[in-house]
Every structure is written in C-alpha cells, then in structure tokens.
Coordinates of C-alpha atoms in Angstrom, one line a residue:
M795 CA 89.9 212.4 51.3
P796 CA 92.9 212.3 53.2
A797 CA 95.8 209.7 52.4
R798 CA 96.0 206.8 55.2
T799 CA 97.9 207.0 57.6
S800 CA 99.2 204.6 60.3
K801 CA 95.9 202.4 61.7
R802 CA 95.8 201.3 65.6
I803 CA 96.5 202.0 69.0
P804 CA 99.5 199.5 69.6
V805 CA 99.1 197.1 72.7
S806 CA 101.5 199.0 74.3
G807 CA 99.0 201.9 74.4
R808 CA 100.7 204.3 72.2
L809 CA 98.7 206.1 69.7
A810 CA 98.5 205.4 65.6
L811 CA 96.3 206.8 63.3
V812 CA 94.7 205.5 60.1
G813 CA 93.5 207.3 57.2
L814 CA 92.2 206.8 53.5
A815 CA 93.4 203.8 51.1
A816 CA 93.4 206.0 47.8
A817 CA 93.0 204.5 44.6
I818 CA 96.3 202.8 43.4
P819 CA 98.1 205.1 40.8
T820 CA 99.0 203.4 37.4
A821 CA 102.6 204.0 38.7
L822 CA 102.6 201.8 41.3
M823 CA 101.3 198.6 39.1
L824 CA 105.0 198.7 37.2
S825 CA 106.1 195.0 37.6
G826 CA 109.9 194.6 38.1
G827 CA 102.6 181.9 53.9
G828 CA 105.9 180.2 55.5
Q829 CA 106.7 181.4 58.7
A830 CA 110.0 183.0 60.2
S831 CA 111.1 181.9 63.5
A832 CA 111.0 185.3 65.9
T833 CA 111.2 186.2 69.6
A834 CA 110.4 189.8 71.0
T835 CA 112.0 191.0 74.3
S836 CA 108.7 193.5 74.5
P837 CA 106.6 191.8 77.2
D838 CA 103.2 192.2 75.6
A839 CA 104.7 190.6 72.2
A840 CA 103.7 187.2 71.8
P841 CA 106.0 184.5 70.8
A842 CA 106.0 183.5 67.1
P843 CA 105.5 179.6 66.1
R844 CA 109.0 178.2 65.2
A845 CA 109.7 177.8 61.4
T846 CA 111.7 174.8 59.5
L847 CA 115.3 176.7 59.6
R848 CA 116.8 177.4 56.1
T849 CA 119.3 179.5 54.4
L850 CA 118.1 182.8 53.1
A851 CA 120.0 183.4 49.8
A852 CA 121.1 186.5 49.1
G853 CA 118.7 188.4 46.4
T854 CA 115.2 186.5 47.9
D855 CA 112.6 189.5 47.7
L856 CA 109.7 190.0 49.5
N857 CA 107.4 187.6 47.6
D858 CA 109.3 184.7 49.1
P859 CA 107.1 183.4 51.8
Y860 CA 109.4 183.4 54.5
K861 CA 110.5 187.0 54.0
K862 CA 107.0 188.0 53.3
D863 CA 106.0 186.5 57.0
M864 CA 109.3 188.5 58.6
A865 CA 107.9 191.9 56.9
M866 CA 104.3 191.1 58.2
R867 CA 105.9 190.4 61.8
L868 CA 108.0 193.9 61.5
V869 CA 104.9 196.0 60.9
S870 CA 103.0 194.3 63.4
S871 CA 105.7 195.4 66.0
A872 CA 104.9 199.1 65.2
E873 CA 101.0 198.6 64.4
N874 CA 100.4 196.0 67.4
S875 CA 103.5 196.1 69.6
S876 CA 103.6 192.5 68.9
L877 CA 105.3 189.9 66.4
D878 CA 102.1 187.9 66.3
W879 CA 100.5 189.4 63.1
R880 CA 98.3 186.3 63.1
A881 CA 96.8 187.3 66.0
Q882 CA 95.0 190.3 64.6
F883 CA 92.6 188.5 62.2
T884 CA 89.8 189.5 65.1
Y885 CA 90.9 193.0 66.2
I886 CA 88.6 195.6 65.9
E887 CA 88.1 199.2 67.7
D888 CA 87.6 202.8 67.4
I889 CA 90.8 204.4 68.1
G890 CA 89.2 208.1 68.4
D891 CA 91.2 209.2 65.1
G892 CA 87.7 210.1 63.1
R893 CA 88.0 207.2 60.9
G894 CA 85.6 205.1 62.5
Y895 CA 86.3 201.5 63.0
T896 CA 90.2 199.7 62.8
A897 CA 90.1 196.5 62.2
G898 CA 91.9 192.9 61.2
I899 CA 95.5 192.3 60.2
I900 CA 95.8 195.6 58.4
G901 CA 93.7 197.9 60.1
F902 CA 90.9 198.2 57.7
C903 CA 89.1 201.5 58.6
S904 CA 85.1 201.9 58.5
G905 CA 85.5 205.5 57.3
T906 CA 88.3 205.1 54.5
G907 CA 86.7 202.6 52.2
D908 CA 88.9 199.8 52.3
M909 CA 86.7 198.0 55.4
L910 CA 83.8 198.5 52.9
D911 CA 86.0 196.9 49.9
L912 CA 86.8 194.1 51.9
V913 CA 83.5 193.1 53.1
E914 CA 81.9 193.7 49.8
R915 CA 84.6 190.9 48.1
Y916 CA 84.4 188.9 51.0
T917 CA 80.3 188.4 50.9
K918 CA 80.5 188.0 46.9
Q919 CA 82.6 184.8 47.8
K920 CA 80.7 183.7 50.5
P921 CA 77.3 185.6 50.7
D922 CA 75.9 184.1 54.1
N923 CA 78.7 185.4 56.2
P924 CA 78.1 187.7 59.5
L925 CA 79.2 190.8 58.1
A926 CA 77.1 190.8 55.2
K927 CA 73.9 192.7 56.7
Y928 CA 76.0 195.3 57.5
L929 CA 76.9 196.4 54.1
P930 CA 74.2 198.9 53.9
A931 CA 75.4 200.7 57.3
L932 CA 79.2 200.3 56.1
R933 CA 78.3 202.4 52.8
K934 CA 76.3 204.9 55.0
V935 CA 79.1 205.7 57.4
N936 CA 81.9 205.4 54.9
G937 CA 84.1 208.9 55.0
S938 CA 83.0 209.6 58.4
D939 CA 83.6 208.3 62.0
S940 CA 80.0 207.5 62.8
H941 CA 78.9 203.9 64.1
A942 CA 75.3 204.1 62.8
G943 CA 74.1 200.7 62.1
L944 CA 77.2 199.2 63.3
G945 CA 77.7 199.2 67.2
K946 CA 78.8 196.5 69.5
P947 CA 76.7 193.9 67.3
F948 CA 78.8 194.6 64.3
E949 CA 82.4 194.2 66.4
D950 CA 80.9 190.9 67.2
A951 CA 80.0 190.1 63.5
W952 CA 83.8 190.8 62.8
K953 CA 85.0 188.9 65.6
K954 CA 82.9 185.7 64.5
A955 CA 83.7 186.2 60.8
A956 CA 87.3 186.4 61.7
Q957 CA 87.3 183.3 63.4
H958 CA 87.0 181.3 59.8
K959 CA 90.0 180.9 57.6
A960 CA 87.7 182.0 54.4
F961 CA 87.4 185.6 56.1
Q962 CA 91.4 185.6 57.3
D963 CA 92.0 184.6 53.4
A964 CA 89.8 187.6 52.5
Q965 CA 91.8 189.8 55.0
E966 CA 95.0 188.5 53.5
S967 CA 94.1 188.9 49.8
E968 CA 93.0 192.5 50.4
R969 CA 96.5 193.2 52.2
D970 CA 98.3 191.8 49.3
R971 CA 95.8 193.6 46.4
V972 CA 95.9 197.3 48.1
Y973 CA 99.0 197.3 49.9
F974 CA 101.7 194.7 50.0
D975 CA 102.0 193.6 46.0
P976 CA 101.9 197.2 44.5
A977 CA 104.4 198.0 46.8
V978 CA 106.7 195.4 46.2
K979 CA 106.3 195.5 42.6
Q980 CA 106.9 199.0 42.5
A981 CA 110.4 198.4 44.7
K982 CA 111.6 195.8 42.1
A983 CA 110.9 198.4 39.4
D984 CA 112.8 200.8 41.2
G985 CA 116.0 198.1 41.5
L986 CA 115.3 197.5 45.4
R987 CA 116.1 194.3 47.1
A988 CA 114.2 193.5 50.4
L989 CA 115.1 196.2 52.8
G990 CA 113.8 198.8 49.9
Q991 CA 110.7 196.6 49.0
F992 CA 109.8 196.2 52.9
A993 CA 110.6 200.3 53.5
Y994 CA 107.9 200.7 50.6
Y995 CA 105.2 198.2 52.2
D996 CA 105.5 199.9 55.3
A997 CA 105.3 203.1 54.0
I998 CA 102.0 202.4 52.0
V999 CA 100.6 200.8 55.1
M1000 CA 101.0 204.0 57.1
H1001 CA 100.2 206.6 54.2
G1002 CA 98.0 204.8 52.0
P1003 CA 98.5 204.3 48.1
G1004 CA 98.1 207.4 46.2
S1005 CA 99.8 210.7 44.6
S1006 CA 99.4 213.7 47.3
K1007 CA 102.6 214.6 49.3
D1008 CA 101.5 212.8 52.2
S1009 CA 100.7 209.5 50.3
F1010 CA 103.2 207.0 49.2
G1011 CA 103.3 207.9 46.0
G1012 CA 104.3 211.9 47.3
I1013 CA 107.1 210.2 49.5
R1014 CA 108.2 208.2 46.5
K1015 CA 108.3 211.4 44.3
A1016 CA 110.5 213.5 47.4
A1017 CA 113.0 210.7 47.3
L1018 CA 113.1 210.8 43.7
A1019 CA 113.8 214.6 43.9
K1020 CA 116.7 214.0 45.9
A1021 CA 118.3 210.6 44.5
K1022 CA 117.8 208.4 41.9
P1023 CA 117.5 204.5 42.8
P1024 CA 119.2 201.4 41.4
A1025 CA 117.0 201.1 38.1
Q1026 CA 118.1 204.8 37.1
G1027 CA 121.7 204.3 38.1
G1028 CA 121.8 205.4 41.1
D1029 CA 123.2 204.1 44.5
E1030 CA 120.6 202.1 46.6
K1031 CA 122.1 203.1 49.9
T1032 CA 121.8 207.0 48.8
Y1033 CA 118.1 206.4 47.6
L1034 CA 116.9 204.6 50.3
G1035 CA 118.2 207.4 52.7
A1036 CA 116.4 209.8 50.7
F1037 CA 113.3 207.5 50.8
L1038 CA 113.2 207.2 54.6
D1039 CA 114.0 210.9 54.9
A1040 CA 110.8 211.7 53.0
R1041 CA 108.9 209.3 54.8
K1042 CA 109.9 210.9 58.1
K1043 CA 109.0 214.2 57.0
A1044 CA 105.5 212.9 56.0
M1045 CA 105.0 211.2 59.2
Q1046 CA 106.0 214.5 61.0
S1047 CA 103.2 216.5 59.3
E1048 CA 100.5 215.0 61.8
E1049 CA 101.1 215.5 65.2
A1050 CA 100.0 212.0 66.0
H1051 CA 103.5 210.5 64.1
S1052 CA 105.8 212.8 66.0
D1053 CA 107.5 209.3 67.0
T1054 CA 109.0 208.2 64.1
S1055 CA 110.8 205.0 65.5
R1056 CA 109.6 202.5 63.2
V1057 CA 112.0 204.6 60.5
D1058 CA 114.7 205.5 63.5
T1059 CA 115.2 202.8 65.1
A1060 CA 114.2 200.0 62.7
Q1061 CA 114.4 200.7 58.8
R1062 CA 117.3 203.2 59.3
V1063 CA 118.9 200.4 61.3
F1064 CA 119.1 197.8 58.7
L1065 CA 119.9 200.2 56.1
N1066 CA 123.1 201.2 58.2
N1067 CA 123.8 197.8 58.8
G1068 CA 123.9 197.7 55.1
N1069 CA 121.4 194.5 55.0
F1070 CA 119.9 195.4 51.9
D1071 CA 118.6 191.5 51.6
L1072 CA 117.0 192.0 55.2
K1073 CA 118.8 188.7 56.2
P1074 CA 118.4 187.8 60.2
P1075 CA 119.3 187.9 63.0
L1076 CA 117.2 191.3 63.0
K1077 CA 117.0 193.5 65.9
W1078 CA 115.1 197.0 66.0
K1079 CA 113.1 198.8 68.3
V1080 CA 109.6 200.4 68.2
Y1081 CA 108.3 202.8 70.7
G1082 CA 111.0 202.0 72.7
D1083 CA 110.3 198.4 72.7
S1084 CA 113.1 196.1 71.6
Y1085 CA 112.2 192.9 69.2
E1086 CA 114.4 190.4 67.2
I1087 CA 113.9 187.8 64.6
K1088 CA 116.8 185.6 64.9
E1089 CA 116.9 183.4 62.3

C-alpha cells in the first residue's frame, strides 16, 4: 500500500491527493482547542473567529492550544484554500485520486484505512451513529476506490454525523492520535521548536507515517543523512533546510505534487526569517493565494 499523500482538492480547485495512513513506526513514538486570530486575503477563505489576544512566550510548542490552532489553519490553507479548518468536519467527496472518498478535517479516506479506523472508533463510543451501518461496506472498499455500498446515502450520513460534537471530537481525536501527536513528539525529541514541529506535522499529514522513502519516516531519514538535528548537536536551521529539501523531493516524486508552494512560499519563508517559534504575524502563500495570521 502506498504512503499517504496530500488529501483533497482545495476550494480554489487545485489538485491534492490522499494516500495510505500506514502503521506508525516505533521511532515516531519518541517523546521529547483555543483559537488564533487570523485573516486570509484569499477570496474564498472564511474569516477566522477572533481570539483573546495574548503574548506568545518564546519556546511555546505546538501542543499549546493557541499554537495548535495556528497549525491547523496553516494546513487548511493548503488543503482547503481556507483558514477555517473547523468548517471541514462535514466535507466529503471523491477527488478522483484512486483512494475513494476523502472527508473531514484531515482528509480521512475510504480507500486507505484511516476513515475505517475513525468510524470504527466512533461507533464503539456511539453505536447508534448514522455511519455505523456502513462499516461492512467500508471494510470491503478499503484498499480501493470503490463506492460499493456507500454512495450518496453514505455522503449524507457523514454530513449528518459531522453536525454533532461527538463526531467532531472523534475526528480531532483521530487526527491527534495518528498525525499530530506522533509528529510533535518526534520533533521535540529531535530538539525542534514550533516551526520544526509544524514542518513534521504538515509532512505526516501529506505523506503519512511509515518508513518508505516517500513517507514521513523516509523524509526524516533523508534529512538525517544530510544534517544533524539540534538534539544531536546540529544547527536547527541547517537541519530544517535539509528536511524541507527532502520533503520537496518526495512531493515531486508524484506529478500531482509538482506545486510545492506549501514548502517554498510558506515553511521556507518562516525558516528564512528565523521564526523558529512560529510567532505571528505570519504571512505566506499557497498555490499563489496569500494568507496571514496577524496575532
């Protein structure tokens, strides 16, 4: 099974793919919300709810609710052409990438296992949910792009379930379990501050956990071959530069990833500015659209 790639067609219509959420390797388990006020200059990016202003202390990591919300907005700018990541709970469509349905805040896919895991876990918590009856079909289509037993009724059931906080919480919990928490833990173990933690998270969202050369584990391995992370006595900027180089190479290995702006005109900008703590204001571009988190 392929490693997970990026997940959906953003609102602006540019292609993003999804792939497999492979098993999390032991290396990823090394150990080491609030709202951010934000605005987007992209015409179809929804305005963000305003937060209570506070000063971000140097060294605050991505587990801080304020910083975590910023990370979700940064990812959403690339995944959905919007900073309003909370508007994506009800999202579901087949983007024609061979991986079936893509849905929810992190692009859970019917063909790659993570949607099945999500619905199974949710059903254990809430057996009478609208999606429970589709579990047999989800098990059958896993590993394919088939809609057999799903279709429009399943899409409607997803949207209905996603109206309820319990399913929204389930999506966030699965996002954290599979993607966010392992990425941040590994980044902290490598001695990286908030920018590096975000770079790891964005990479695992697009490429998936795992050890293949185009997965997060493979990208990190390629970076380690070029530079040492701070935890090994290396320079943080040099190492993150090597990681972004390896990430870009992995993206370019698939034709659909030829636009590498989420690295080139977003993360690389923050790195060149020396903004290792991801302190606002942040200004970046994805697919040519401009975004800003002011404070």
